[in-house]
Steps between C-alpha positions, in 0.01 A plus 500: 500500500148593597246282671302265279176590679228632270474878484142576599325790334472748793870455581593537133300822467681653800839392364421643158391830651828523695718413201305636200728796440822301529372225268370744239831686504692174448273391215518843333880483515489154340317652203777750437816321615405154362765286677625198307385153599156605626317227304716231658471657844121526469477134404710393800315726741164388361573141608590617851193720522257223405657267757399762760162610364155353551259664259202343675584697815448820302322499161529878502550501123160334452340725760630835376617467139344374180672295233483585135300232318630411154267377227640150556432528875142603433444213254650243739320619813164561331510146355556369854174671604316391182464863396591685187793740534247784462279367782799455728636846420164668550451334838849538649718744305524857380716663236753746647463824306863608471647160406208300367597219742229269631496508881288373790194711577544450873753444771578273665512270201177310449696175480673543837364299792541746787485224762816321387651747246487238225413568139197308376640498143866452591571244225358728230571842655603795283862505384547828688413317825716199416807716441440750782707666649717475187836475682688311232413696189802549278668839514408549865582869498253560214222372727584704811182705453305178561695422818440855625130422485513140617722568803204689646271196477715187502711375793702284256597808298575684823736219602659492153574873508622478859742219409619690193567807711711288736689335213546798266544760773479868426486591134 
């Protein structure tokens, strides 16, 4: 069992650089081999991971990634700011050309307080933020492409993949 100390960002970045190849290989193999019981294993490991992870020590997702804002997210958040969805979108978001997704114009996220790594709209944050890093989606192996991306940014995903590698072994 690993230490329950928070994984600070500089340490995480070094670890990821050292293990990137090994993790990507493991995740790529999961896509093709698709071992049975991965959903159950992911759910169990997810609980362990969150007992060891302090998001406020990192907030790398909010600093380096942007969520996708759904129409419902935009309505909810714009209402909070007494703006129309159009006003909110024009001020804070852009439409991604290839997907049509609405994303933050800037990084780090405009709603992140960089002093304490807390979200100023936490209670009404986008669904993408609320479900990040998506560890317990059904059909785990169908979402491996997401974990390949998130493992680069999220210490919790890093820990999840590390634990899975220990549990599943070579595949």
